[in-house]
């Protein structure tokens, strides 16, 4: 068992310039066995939130509970959590074996034999058995990360906490460790909270994602939900690569009028722009992979010129211009397109996003369904 309940949690730091609010009003439930990733830009409060769960930072306001027990005042070693850090935090003078067993020796009454069994088992799981007698200084970054993860596994915690554990690895190794961590988490079924600034990592590893900005939750949802139904422009921009195209638009009649284009939309969309929303001050959003090039079955198109074509193997990225306005489009690599071509594009309505500029709110997403926090793994 290892469910986590975070209730209206805030954190302020005192600094010479005054109070800094790092986390504000965060409420979140993590189910037993779930893999939840906290993602956001630098300074958005991710580490602070994780460190409050770990007990490495005090909680200024609100309550954090694990298995229905408030842990605000419980020392880190008694919370049932094990943390893996970006810098591995291994003891340089101890062998790998000792690094992995040391915490158990200090905080449990397990016998020597039991500890040794656990270390062997975790080492097996992390494929580091042949490293057990080496010192961290003789290991590569990837191997050190395996040891750090193995050390967390031997603790047999209720909850794993990961603070950007793969950031120091090169791209290829990062990809490999990503799938490996997922596999281990699935095998062990241990509740995991994972912090990263990398949206791809968040999208590929998690049951659910929590997007933070300015210390506040912007959205909680499955990777599919936050990708398809971002609640606001921040989430829409942060999730997805390359990021969504955005254009300032106004509604005139049945058209969206942008800087260099007009585009007719259905009554359905127009009706969602309700009272109190300034229809002359909106932002249209559409992802590069959702724009259709040279559609056959519609005349509702925008005429553009191909400016730059980037081949990326399976996909092509097209940078299209309509006067001063650029559209980034992703199309399959086999689509025959040549530089300088004049093309038509269309914007399928099911993939359109329309944001209120003043608040960033996505007008086309039903806020009730988007805000709903699923209670179980929904992937
Ligand atoms: P992230 O992990 O998303 O990069 P952090 O949780 O590290 O963000 O930081 C959130 C905010 O809190 C930032 O503005 C940061 O400068 C501030 N902060 C973090 N730790 C401290 C500290 N020990 N003292 C003062 N301010 C801090």
mmCIF file of C-alpha atoms and ligand atoms in Angstrom:
data_model
loop_
_atom_site.group_PDB
_atom_site.id
_atom_site.type_symbol
_atom_site.label_atom_id
_atom_site.label_comp_id
_atom_site.label_asym_id
_atom_site.label_seq_id
_atom_site.Cartn_x
_atom_site.Cartn_y
_atom_site.Cartn_z
ATOM 1 C CA UNK A 1 0.000 0.000 0.000
ATOM 2 C CA UNK A 2 1.236 3.450 -0.765
ATOM 3 C CA UNK A 3 -1.350 6.041 -1.615
ATOM 4 C CA UNK A 4 -0.494 9.682 -1.183
ATOM 5 C CA UNK A 5 -2.922 12.471 -0.381
ATOM 6 C CA UNK A 6 -1.730 16.051 -0.774
ATOM 7 C CA UNK A 7 -4.197 18.583 0.622
ATOM 8 C CA UNK A 8 -3.918 22.272 -0.123
ATOM 9 C CA UNK A 9 -0.163 22.229 0.360
ATOM 10 C CA UNK A 10 1.930 25.384 0.205
ATOM 11 C CA UNK A 11 5.569 26.228 0.731
ATOM 12 C CA UNK A 12 7.159 29.604 1.261
ATOM 13 C CA UNK A 13 10.840 30.328 1.710
ATOM 14 C CA UNK A 14 12.160 33.364 3.536
ATOM 15 C CA UNK A 15 14.803 35.186 1.580
ATOM 16 C CA UNK A 16 16.532 38.553 1.800
ATOM 17 C CA UNK A 17 14.106 39.951 -0.776
ATOM 18 C CA UNK A 18 11.147 38.702 1.264
ATOM 19 C CA UNK A 19 8.950 35.656 1.072
ATOM 20 C CA UNK A 20 9.171 33.354 -1.970
ATOM 21 C CA UNK A 21 6.136 31.206 -2.672
ATOM 22 C CA UNK A 22 7.471 27.988 -4.219
ATOM 23 C CA UNK A 23 4.286 25.882 -4.026
ATOM 24 C CA UNK A 24 0.726 27.080 -3.571
ATOM 25 C CA UNK A 25 -2.600 25.341 -2.988
ATOM 26 C CA UNK A 26 -1.550 21.960 -4.354
ATOM 27 C CA UNK A 27 -4.150 19.210 -3.927
ATOM 28 C CA UNK A 28 -3.488 15.816 -5.450
ATOM 29 C CA UNK A 29 -4.233 12.151 -4.826
ATOM 30 C CA UNK A 30 -1.818 9.478 -5.964
ATOM 31 C CA UNK A 31 -3.258 5.982 -5.998
ATOM 32 C CA UNK A 32 -1.454 2.938 -4.670
ATOM 33 C CA UNK A 33 0.807 1.580 -7.429
ATOM 34 C CA UNK A 34 0.400 4.615 -9.667
ATOM 35 C CA UNK A 35 3.256 6.299 -11.557
ATOM 36 C CA UNK A 36 2.684 10.041 -11.415
ATOM 37 C CA UNK A 37 5.044 12.549 -12.987
ATOM 38 C CA UNK A 38 5.310 16.158 -11.918
ATOM 39 C CA UNK A 39 6.462 18.227 -14.856
ATOM 40 C CA UNK A 40 7.000 21.948 -15.376
ATOM 41 C CA UNK A 41 9.634 24.507 -16.267
ATOM 42 C CA UNK A 42 12.572 25.343 -14.037
ATOM 43 C CA UNK A 43 11.455 27.076 -10.848
ATOM 44 C CA UNK A 44 7.856 25.856 -11.039
ATOM 45 C CA UNK A 45 8.084 24.122 -7.652
ATOM 46 C CA UNK A 46 8.518 20.490 -8.724
ATOM 47 C CA UNK A 47 11.487 19.675 -6.497
ATOM 48 C CA UNK A 48 10.045 21.544 -3.560
ATOM 49 C CA UNK A 49 6.837 19.510 -3.759
ATOM 50 C CA UNK A 50 8.769 16.239 -3.999
ATOM 51 C CA UNK A 51 11.086 17.213 -1.167
ATOM 52 C CA UNK A 52 8.087 17.983 1.024
ATOM 53 C CA UNK A 53 6.785 14.447 0.410
ATOM 54 C CA UNK A 54 10.256 13.107 1.222
ATOM 55 C CA UNK A 55 10.570 15.165 4.386
ATOM 56 C CA UNK A 56 13.601 17.107 3.150
ATOM 57 C CA UNK A 57 11.632 20.387 3.282
ATOM 58 C CA UNK A 58 9.117 21.432 5.902
ATOM 59 C CA UNK A 59 5.510 21.956 4.790
ATOM 60 C CA UNK A 60 4.382 25.555 5.294
ATOM 61 C CA UNK A 61 0.650 24.888 4.978
ATOM 62 C CA UNK A 62 -1.677 21.988 4.233
ATOM 63 C CA UNK A 63 -1.210 18.276 4.864
ATOM 64 C CA UNK A 64 0.534 15.395 3.128
ATOM 65 C CA UNK A 65 -0.595 11.880 4.060
ATOM 66 C CA UNK A 66 0.723 8.481 3.044
ATOM 67 C CA UNK A 67 -1.710 5.613 3.655
ATOM 68 C CA UNK A 68 -4.014 7.977 5.561
ATOM 69 C CA UNK A 69 -1.274 8.982 7.993
ATOM 70 C CA UNK A 70 -0.332 12.666 8.053
ATOM 71 C CA UNK A 71 3.427 12.824 7.625
ATOM 72 C CA UNK A 72 4.045 16.559 8.073
ATOM 73 C CA UNK A 73 5.901 15.974 11.321
ATOM 74 C CA UNK A 74 7.285 12.488 10.696
ATOM 75 C CA UNK A 75 11.050 12.265 10.078
ATOM 76 C CA UNK A 76 12.088 11.317 6.506
ATOM 77 C CA UNK A 77 13.330 7.837 7.415
ATOM 78 C CA UNK A 78 9.976 6.927 8.982
ATOM 79 C CA UNK A 79 7.792 7.974 6.049
ATOM 80 C CA UNK A 80 8.169 4.785 4.026
ATOM 81 C CA UNK A 81 9.660 6.640 1.073
ATOM 82 C CA UNK A 82 12.907 6.149 -0.851
ATOM 83 C CA UNK A 83 14.284 8.883 -3.060
ATOM 84 C CA UNK A 84 16.530 8.754 -6.131
ATOM 85 C CA UNK A 85 18.383 11.977 -6.847
ATOM 86 C CA UNK A 86 19.747 13.525 -10.028
ATOM 87 C CA UNK A 87 23.276 13.510 -8.610
ATOM 88 C CA UNK A 88 22.936 9.914 -7.366
ATOM 89 C CA UNK A 89 24.192 10.919 -3.878
ATOM 90 C CA UNK A 90 26.322 7.783 -3.413
ATOM 91 C CA UNK A 91 28.954 7.556 -0.668
ATOM 92 C CA UNK A 92 32.257 7.664 -2.579
ATOM 93 C CA UNK A 93 34.295 5.740 -0.001
ATOM 94 C CA UNK A 94 31.850 2.802 0.187
ATOM 95 C CA UNK A 95 31.525 -0.096 -2.219
ATOM 96 C CA UNK A 96 28.323 -0.444 -4.215
ATOM 97 C CA UNK A 97 27.262 -3.247 -1.883
ATOM 98 C CA UNK A 98 27.799 -1.053 1.155
ATOM 99 C CA UNK A 99 26.053 1.901 -0.475
ATOM 100 C CA UNK A 100 23.019 -0.285 -1.012
ATOM 101 C CA UNK A 101 22.977 -1.929 2.417
ATOM 102 C CA UNK A 102 23.980 1.000 4.623
ATOM 103 C CA UNK A 103 20.524 2.578 4.954
ATOM 104 C CA UNK A 104 18.946 -0.751 5.864
ATOM 105 C CA UNK A 105 21.520 -1.376 8.534
ATOM 106 C CA UNK A 106 20.844 2.023 10.093
ATOM 107 C CA UNK A 107 17.070 2.107 9.938
ATOM 108 C CA UNK A 108 15.837 -1.490 10.176
ATOM 109 C CA UNK A 109 16.440 -4.493 12.406
ATOM 110 C CA UNK A 110 16.918 -6.844 9.467
ATOM 111 C CA UNK A 111 19.623 -9.488 9.958
ATOM 112 C CA UNK A 112 22.867 -9.379 8.009
ATOM 113 C CA UNK A 113 21.695 -12.290 5.869
ATOM 114 C CA UNK A 114 18.359 -10.648 5.086
ATOM 115 C CA UNK A 115 20.071 -7.416 4.100
ATOM 116 C CA UNK A 116 22.518 -9.312 1.925
ATOM 117 C CA UNK A 117 19.644 -11.130 0.186
ATOM 118 C CA UNK A 118 17.843 -7.878 -0.508
ATOM 119 C CA UNK A 119 20.971 -6.279 -1.947
ATOM 120 C CA UNK A 120 21.593 -9.283 -4.204
ATOM 121 C CA UNK A 121 17.988 -9.218 -5.391
ATOM 122 C CA UNK A 122 17.989 -5.499 -6.175
ATOM 123 C CA UNK A 123 21.400 -5.807 -7.848
ATOM 124 C CA UNK A 124 20.014 -8.577 -10.018
ATOM 125 C CA UNK A 125 17.043 -6.428 -10.935
ATOM 126 C CA UNK A 126 19.256 -3.485 -11.873
ATOM 127 C CA UNK A 127 21.856 -5.704 -13.637
ATOM 128 C CA UNK A 128 24.678 -4.475 -11.397
ATOM 129 C CA UNK A 129 25.716 -7.707 -9.666
ATOM 130 C CA UNK A 130 29.173 -7.504 -11.162
ATOM 131 C CA UNK A 131 29.627 -3.998 -9.754
ATOM 132 C CA UNK A 132 28.861 -4.805 -6.112
ATOM 133 C CA UNK A 133 32.469 -4.637 -4.950
ATOM 134 C CA UNK A 134 33.425 -1.513 -6.903
ATOM 135 C CA UNK A 135 33.489 2.048 -5.620
ATOM 136 C CA UNK A 136 31.201 4.677 -7.224
ATOM 137 C CA UNK A 137 34.223 6.587 -8.571
ATOM 138 C CA UNK A 138 34.984 3.672 -10.888
ATOM 139 C CA UNK A 139 31.492 3.593 -12.390
ATOM 140 C CA UNK A 140 29.982 5.416 -15.351
ATOM 141 C CA UNK A 141 27.079 7.833 -14.838
ATOM 142 C CA UNK A 142 24.612 5.221 -16.025
ATOM 143 C CA UNK A 143 25.998 2.617 -13.631
ATOM 144 C CA UNK A 144 25.866 5.068 -10.727
ATOM 145 C CA UNK A 145 22.240 5.771 -11.556
ATOM 146 C CA UNK A 146 21.523 2.030 -11.451
ATOM 147 C CA UNK A 147 23.176 1.786 -8.038
ATOM 148 C CA UNK A 148 21.161 4.754 -6.743
ATOM 149 C CA UNK A 149 17.959 3.121 -7.976
ATOM 150 C CA UNK A 150 19.016 -0.243 -6.538
ATOM 151 C CA UNK A 151 19.611 1.432 -3.205
ATOM 152 C CA UNK A 152 16.040 2.760 -3.271
ATOM 153 C CA UNK A 153 14.698 -0.698 -4.181
ATOM 154 C CA UNK A 154 16.362 -2.483 -1.237
ATOM 155 C CA UNK A 155 14.492 -0.191 1.135
ATOM 156 C CA UNK A 156 11.261 -1.789 -0.123
ATOM 157 C CA UNK A 157 9.446 1.530 0.356
ATOM 158 C CA UNK A 158 5.751 2.355 0.071
ATOM 159 C CA UNK A 159 6.681 5.155 -2.308
ATOM 160 C CA UNK A 160 9.538 5.876 -4.702
ATOM 161 C CA UNK A 161 10.411 9.523 -5.226
ATOM 162 C CA UNK A 162 12.515 10.389 -8.273
ATOM 163 C CA UNK A 163 14.037 13.856 -8.669
ATOM 164 C CA UNK A 164 15.135 14.236 -12.326
ATOM 165 C CA UNK A 165 17.026 10.928 -12.076
ATOM 166 C CA UNK A 166 17.983 10.724 -15.747
ATOM 167 C CA UNK A 167 19.032 14.320 -16.411
ATOM 168 C CA UNK A 168 22.757 13.633 -16.153
ATOM 169 C CA UNK A 169 22.759 10.782 -18.664
ATOM 170 C CA UNK A 170 23.328 11.087 -22.392
ATOM 171 C CA UNK A 171 20.305 10.932 -24.689
ATOM 172 C CA UNK A 172 20.598 7.287 -25.666
ATOM 173 C CA UNK A 173 21.147 6.030 -22.139
ATOM 174 C CA UNK A 174 18.312 8.227 -20.899
ATOM 175 C CA UNK A 175 15.966 6.530 -23.339
ATOM 176 C CA UNK A 176 17.133 3.119 -22.199
ATOM 177 C CA UNK A 177 16.824 3.923 -18.487
ATOM 178 C CA UNK A 178 13.370 5.369 -19.082
ATOM 179 C CA UNK A 179 12.016 2.004 -20.214
ATOM 180 C CA UNK A 180 13.977 0.204 -17.538
ATOM 181 C CA UNK A 181 12.589 2.332 -14.708
ATOM 182 C CA UNK A 182 9.102 1.777 -16.097
ATOM 183 C CA UNK A 183 9.643 -1.970 -16.171
ATOM 184 C CA UNK A 184 10.924 -2.027 -12.601
ATOM 185 C CA UNK A 185 8.067 0.108 -11.365
ATOM 186 C CA UNK A 186 5.592 -2.197 -13.074
ATOM 187 C CA UNK A 187 7.266 -5.315 -11.656
ATOM 188 C CA UNK A 188 7.367 -3.946 -8.120
ATOM 189 C CA UNK A 189 4.041 -2.086 -8.312
ATOM 190 C CA UNK A 190 5.424 0.599 -6.000
ATOM 191 C CA UNK A 191 3.721 3.988 -6.024
ATOM 192 C CA UNK A 192 6.071 6.434 -7.735
ATOM 193 C CA UNK A 193 6.272 10.187 -7.963
ATOM 194 C CA UNK A 194 8.724 11.320 -10.617
ATOM 195 C CA UNK A 195 9.906 14.878 -11.208
ATOM 196 C CA UNK A 196 11.195 16.063 -14.564
ATOM 197 C CA UNK A 197 11.297 19.194 -16.710
ATOM 198 C CA UNK A 198 11.201 16.985 -19.803
ATOM 199 C CA UNK A 199 7.691 16.660 -21.168
ATOM 200 C CA UNK A 200 8.649 13.682 -23.368
ATOM 201 C CA UNK A 201 9.797 11.787 -20.284
ATOM 202 C CA UNK A 202 6.541 12.675 -18.547
ATOM 203 C CA UNK A 203 4.405 11.663 -21.520
ATOM 204 C CA UNK A 204 6.106 8.312 -22.075
ATOM 205 C CA UNK A 205 6.531 7.065 -18.494
ATOM 206 C CA UNK A 206 3.472 8.070 -16.530
ATOM 207 C CA UNK A 207 0.006 6.882 -15.659
ATOM 208 C CA UNK A 208 -0.820 10.512 -14.944
ATOM 209 C CA UNK A 209 0.959 13.819 -15.312
ATOM 210 C CA UNK A 210 0.777 16.848 -13.045
ATOM 211 C CA UNK A 211 1.733 20.054 -14.824
ATOM 212 C CA UNK A 212 3.036 22.784 -12.530
ATOM 213 C CA UNK A 213 3.692 26.422 -13.243
ATOM 214 C CA UNK A 214 4.441 29.138 -10.705
ATOM 215 C CA UNK A 215 4.001 26.626 -7.882
ATOM 216 C CA UNK A 216 0.412 25.847 -8.876
ATOM 217 C CA UNK A 217 -1.146 22.850 -10.605
ATOM 218 C CA UNK A 218 -2.216 23.720 -14.142
ATOM 219 C CA UNK A 219 -3.703 20.335 -14.984
ATOM 220 C CA UNK A 220 -3.705 16.720 -13.854
ATOM 221 C CA UNK A 221 -4.489 13.980 -16.330
ATOM 222 C CA UNK A 222 -3.331 10.975 -18.291
ATOM 223 C CA UNK A 223 -0.769 11.731 -21.011
ATOM 224 C CA UNK A 224 -3.556 11.391 -23.583
ATOM 225 C CA UNK A 225 -5.819 13.830 -21.748
ATOM 226 C CA UNK A 226 -3.288 16.580 -21.269
ATOM 227 C CA UNK A 227 -2.184 16.248 -24.898
ATOM 228 C CA UNK A 228 -5.652 16.208 -26.435
ATOM 229 C CA UNK A 229 -7.500 18.409 -23.974
ATOM 230 C CA UNK A 230 -5.147 20.951 -22.429
ATOM 231 C CA UNK A 231 -7.075 23.125 -20.006
ATOM 232 C CA UNK A 232 -5.096 26.222 -20.766
ATOM 233 C CA UNK A 233 -2.545 27.709 -23.112
ATOM 234 C CA UNK A 234 0.333 26.989 -20.773
ATOM 235 C CA UNK A 235 -0.360 23.249 -20.821
ATOM 236 C CA UNK A 236 -1.042 23.301 -24.568
ATOM 237 C CA UNK A 237 2.331 24.939 -25.143
ATOM 238 C CA UNK A 238 4.292 22.848 -22.655
ATOM 239 C CA UNK A 239 3.061 19.419 -23.741
ATOM 240 C CA UNK A 240 3.884 18.203 -27.254
ATOM 241 C CA UNK A 241 6.954 18.555 -29.439
ATOM 242 C CA UNK A 242 7.328 20.552 -31.599
ATOM 243 C CA UNK A 243 4.891 22.716 -29.717
ATOM 244 C CA UNK A 244 1.476 23.838 -30.816
ATOM 245 C CA UNK A 245 1.039 26.658 -33.341
ATOM 246 C CA UNK A 246 -0.622 29.717 -31.768
ATOM 247 C CA UNK A 247 -2.242 32.704 -33.524
ATOM 248 C CA UNK A 248 -4.033 35.733 -32.156
ATOM 249 C CA UNK A 249 -7.525 35.671 -33.641
ATOM 250 C CA UNK A 250 -10.887 37.429 -33.439
ATOM 251 C CA UNK A 251 -14.267 36.026 -34.358
ATOM 252 C CA UNK A 252 -15.960 37.910 -37.177
ATOM 253 C CA UNK A 253 -19.190 36.335 -38.351
ATOM 254 C CA UNK A 254 -18.421 32.664 -38.753
ATOM 255 C CA UNK A 255 -14.726 33.198 -39.281
ATOM 256 C CA UNK A 256 -11.610 33.220 -37.177
ATOM 257 C CA UNK A 257 -9.627 36.178 -38.390
ATOM 258 C CA UNK A 258 -5.905 35.957 -37.735
ATOM 259 C CA UNK A 259 -2.986 38.173 -38.677
ATOM 260 C CA UNK A 260 -2.796 36.879 -42.259
ATOM 261 C CA UNK A 261 -5.692 34.489 -42.628
ATOM 262 C CA UNK A 262 -9.407 33.923 -42.252
ATOM 263 C CA UNK A 263 -10.798 30.523 -41.500
ATOM 264 C CA UNK A 264 -14.433 29.488 -41.354
ATOM 265 C CA UNK A 265 -15.525 27.476 -38.318
ATOM 266 C CA UNK A 266 -18.780 25.751 -37.427
ATOM 267 C CA UNK A 267 -21.581 27.056 -35.248
ATOM 268 C CA UNK A 268 -20.558 24.460 -32.649
ATOM 269 C CA UNK A 269 -17.301 26.248 -32.018
ATOM 270 C CA UNK A 270 -18.806 29.730 -32.105
ATOM 271 C CA UNK A 271 -21.386 28.751 -29.502
ATOM 272 C CA UNK A 272 -18.701 27.714 -27.043
ATOM 273 C CA UNK A 273 -17.390 31.264 -26.949
ATOM 274 C CA UNK A 274 -19.905 32.194 -24.275
ATOM 275 C CA UNK A 275 -20.882 35.432 -22.586
ATOM 276 C CA UNK A 276 -18.123 37.210 -20.751
ATOM 277 C CA UNK A 277 -15.451 36.058 -23.192
ATOM 278 C CA UNK A 278 -14.027 38.746 -25.454
ATOM 279 C CA UNK A 279 -14.403 37.168 -28.901
ATOM 280 C CA UNK A 280 -12.056 39.747 -30.378
ATOM 281 C CA UNK A 281 -9.174 38.659 -28.167
ATOM 282 C CA UNK A 282 -8.632 34.918 -28.583
ATOM 283 C CA UNK A 283 -5.742 32.612 -29.409
ATOM 284 C CA UNK A 284 -6.155 29.785 -31.890
ATOM 285 C CA UNK A 285 -4.022 26.699 -31.289
ATOM 286 C CA UNK A 286 -3.359 23.662 -33.465
ATOM 287 C CA UNK A 287 -0.641 21.034 -33.236
ATOM 288 C CA UNK A 288 1.793 20.531 -36.143
ATOM 289 C CA UNK A 289 0.629 16.924 -36.603
ATOM 290 C CA UNK A 290 -3.025 17.906 -36.914
ATOM 291 C CA UNK A 291 -2.818 20.352 -39.809
ATOM 292 C CA UNK A 292 -3.774 18.705 -43.099
ATOM 293 C CA UNK A 293 -1.869 19.563 -46.262
ATOM 294 C CA UNK A 294 -3.656 19.681 -49.622
ATOM 295 C CA UNK A 295 -6.922 18.212 -48.381
ATOM 296 C CA UNK A 296 -9.170 16.710 -51.038
ATOM 297 C CA UNK A 297 -12.600 17.186 -49.551
ATOM 298 C CA UNK A 298 -12.856 20.819 -48.474
ATOM 299 C CA UNK A 299 -12.543 24.309 -49.872
ATOM 300 C CA UNK A 300 -12.137 25.789 -46.402
ATOM 301 C CA UNK A 301 -8.380 26.149 -46.646
ATOM 302 C CA UNK A 302 -5.541 28.591 -46.171
ATOM 303 C CA UNK A 303 -3.098 29.050 -49.024
ATOM 304 C CA UNK A 304 0.549 28.923 -47.889
ATOM 305 C CA UNK A 305 4.054 28.759 -49.357
ATOM 306 C CA UNK A 306 6.575 26.160 -48.290
ATOM 307 C CA UNK A 307 9.460 28.044 -46.731
ATOM 308 C CA UNK A 308 11.623 25.294 -45.201
ATOM 309 C CA UNK A 309 11.396 21.532 -45.362
ATOM 310 C CA UNK A 310 13.130 19.442 -42.693
ATOM 311 C CA UNK A 311 13.469 15.695 -43.187
ATOM 312 C CA UNK A 312 13.562 13.703 -40.016
ATOM 313 C CA UNK A 313 13.356 10.141 -41.276
ATOM 314 C CA UNK A 314 9.834 8.988 -40.622
ATOM 315 C CA UNK A 315 8.452 12.550 -40.557
ATOM 316 C CA UNK A 316 8.881 15.774 -42.460
ATOM 317 C CA UNK A 317 8.581 19.133 -40.774
ATOM 318 C CA UNK A 318 7.218 21.847 -43.006
ATOM 319 C CA UNK A 319 7.602 25.506 -42.171
ATOM 320 C CA UNK A 320 4.895 27.196 -44.170
ATOM 321 C CA UNK A 321 4.378 30.911 -44.620
ATOM 322 C CA UNK A 322 1.248 32.889 -45.253
ATOM 323 C CA UNK A 323 2.561 36.433 -45.563
ATOM 324 C CA UNK A 324 4.236 37.033 -42.189
ATOM 325 C CA UNK A 325 2.601 34.120 -40.395
ATOM 326 C CA UNK A 326 4.395 30.801 -39.980
ATOM 327 C CA UNK A 327 2.713 27.408 -39.666
ATOM 328 C CA UNK A 328 4.708 24.409 -38.476
ATOM 329 C CA UNK A 329 3.322 21.174 -39.861
ATOM 330 C CA UNK A 330 4.372 17.567 -39.428
ATOM 331 C CA UNK A 331 3.619 15.160 -42.263
ATOM 332 C CA UNK A 332 4.677 11.563 -42.945
ATOM 333 C CA UNK A 333 8.135 11.280 -44.489
ATOM 334 C CA UNK A 334 6.813 9.745 -47.679
ATOM 335 C CA UNK A 335 4.543 12.660 -48.593
ATOM 336 C CA UNK A 336 5.876 14.219 -51.813
ATOM 337 C CA UNK A 337 6.533 17.848 -51.053
ATOM 338 C CA UNK A 338 9.186 20.088 -52.538
ATOM 339 C CA UNK A 339 10.619 23.454 -51.524
ATOM 340 C CA UNK A 340 8.901 26.496 -52.963
ATOM 341 C CA UNK A 341 5.609 24.702 -53.486
ATOM 342 C CA UNK A 342 2.332 26.476 -52.972
ATOM 343 C CA UNK A 343 0.098 24.405 -50.678
ATOM 344 C CA UNK A 344 -3.344 24.468 -49.126
ATOM 345 C CA UNK A 345 -3.802 23.642 -45.464
ATOM 346 C CA UNK A 346 -6.880 22.915 -43.441
ATOM 347 C CA UNK A 347 -7.425 22.800 -39.687
ATOM 348 C CA UNK A 348 -9.635 19.880 -38.627
ATOM 349 C CA UNK A 349 -12.138 21.159 -36.075
ATOM 350 C CA UNK A 350 -11.748 18.231 -33.688
ATOM 351 C CA UNK A 351 -8.140 19.330 -33.208
ATOM 352 C CA UNK A 352 -8.692 23.057 -32.812
ATOM 353 C CA UNK A 353 -8.023 24.802 -29.525
ATOM 354 C CA UNK A 354 -9.306 28.249 -28.753
ATOM 355 C CA UNK A 355 -7.953 30.125 -25.760
ATOM 356 C CA UNK A 356 -9.209 33.228 -24.033
ATOM 357 C CA UNK A 357 -6.150 35.448 -24.254
ATOM 358 C CA UNK A 358 -6.687 37.249 -20.963
ATOM 359 C CA UNK A 359 -6.816 34.059 -18.856
ATOM 360 C CA UNK A 360 -5.303 31.423 -21.148
ATOM 361 C CA UNK A 361 -8.344 29.190 -20.562
ATOM 362 C CA UNK A 362 -9.163 26.710 -23.317
ATOM 363 C CA UNK A 363 -12.720 27.603 -24.317
ATOM 364 C CA UNK A 364 -13.274 24.377 -26.228
ATOM 365 C CA UNK A 365 -12.402 22.071 -23.318
ATOM 366 C CA UNK A 366 -15.165 21.339 -20.891
ATOM 367 C CA UNK A 367 -13.498 22.410 -17.666
ATOM 368 C CA UNK A 368 -15.452 19.876 -15.583
ATOM 369 C CA UNK A 369 -14.178 16.898 -17.505
ATOM 370 C CA UNK A 370 -10.662 18.276 -17.889
ATOM 371 C CA UNK A 371 -10.361 19.098 -14.224
ATOM 372 C CA UNK A 372 -11.710 15.785 -13.089
ATOM 373 C CA UNK A 373 -8.947 13.920 -11.308
ATOM 374 C CA UNK A 374 -9.164 10.259 -12.267
ATOM 375 C CA UNK A 375 -8.885 8.000 -9.267
ATOM 376 C CA UNK A 376 -7.329 4.996 -10.954
ATOM 377 C CA UNK A 377 -4.799 4.157 -13.635
ATOM 378 C CA UNK A 378 -6.724 5.013 -16.743
ATOM 379 C CA UNK A 379 -4.105 4.257 -19.375
HETATM 380 P P1 LIG B 1 11.806 23.333 -9.842
HETATM 381 O O1 LIG B 1 12.121 22.046 -9.164
HETATM 382 O O2 LIG B 1 10.510 23.271 -10.583
HETATM 383 O O3 LIG B 1 12.911 23.855 -10.713
HETATM 384 P P2 LIG B 1 12.011 24.471 -7.197
HETATM 385 O O4 LIG B 1 11.042 23.685 -6.381
HETATM 386 O O5 LIG B 1 13.450 24.113 -7.093
HETATM 387 O O6 LIG B 1 11.545 24.443 -8.708
HETATM 388 O O7 LIG B 1 11.869 26.009 -6.843
HETATM 389 C C1 LIG B 1 10.639 26.687 -6.814
HETATM 390 C C2 LIG B 1 10.881 28.115 -6.360
HETATM 391 O O8 LIG B 1 11.325 28.142 -5.026
HETATM 392 C C3 LIG B 1 11.913 28.851 -7.172
HETATM 393 O O9 LIG B 1 11.528 30.200 -7.293
HETATM 394 C C4 LIG B 1 13.159 28.737 -6.323
HETATM 395 O O10 LIG B 1 14.029 29.805 -6.552
HETATM 396 C C5 LIG B 1 12.581 28.787 -4.928
HETATM 397 N N1 LIG B 1 13.407 28.039 -3.950
HETATM 398 C C6 LIG B 1 13.684 26.716 -3.982
HETATM 399 N N2 LIG B 1 14.452 26.363 -2.938
HETATM 400 C C7 LIG B 1 14.678 27.483 -2.226
HETATM 401 C C8 LIG B 1 15.390 27.784 -1.011
HETATM 402 N N3 LIG B 1 16.026 26.832 -0.314
HETATM 403 N N4 LIG B 1 15.396 29.066 -0.589
HETATM 404 C C9 LIG B 1 14.742 30.030 -1.260
HETATM 405 N N5 LIG B 1 14.051 29.822 -2.395
HETATM 406 C C10 LIG B 1 14.002 28.572 -2.881
#
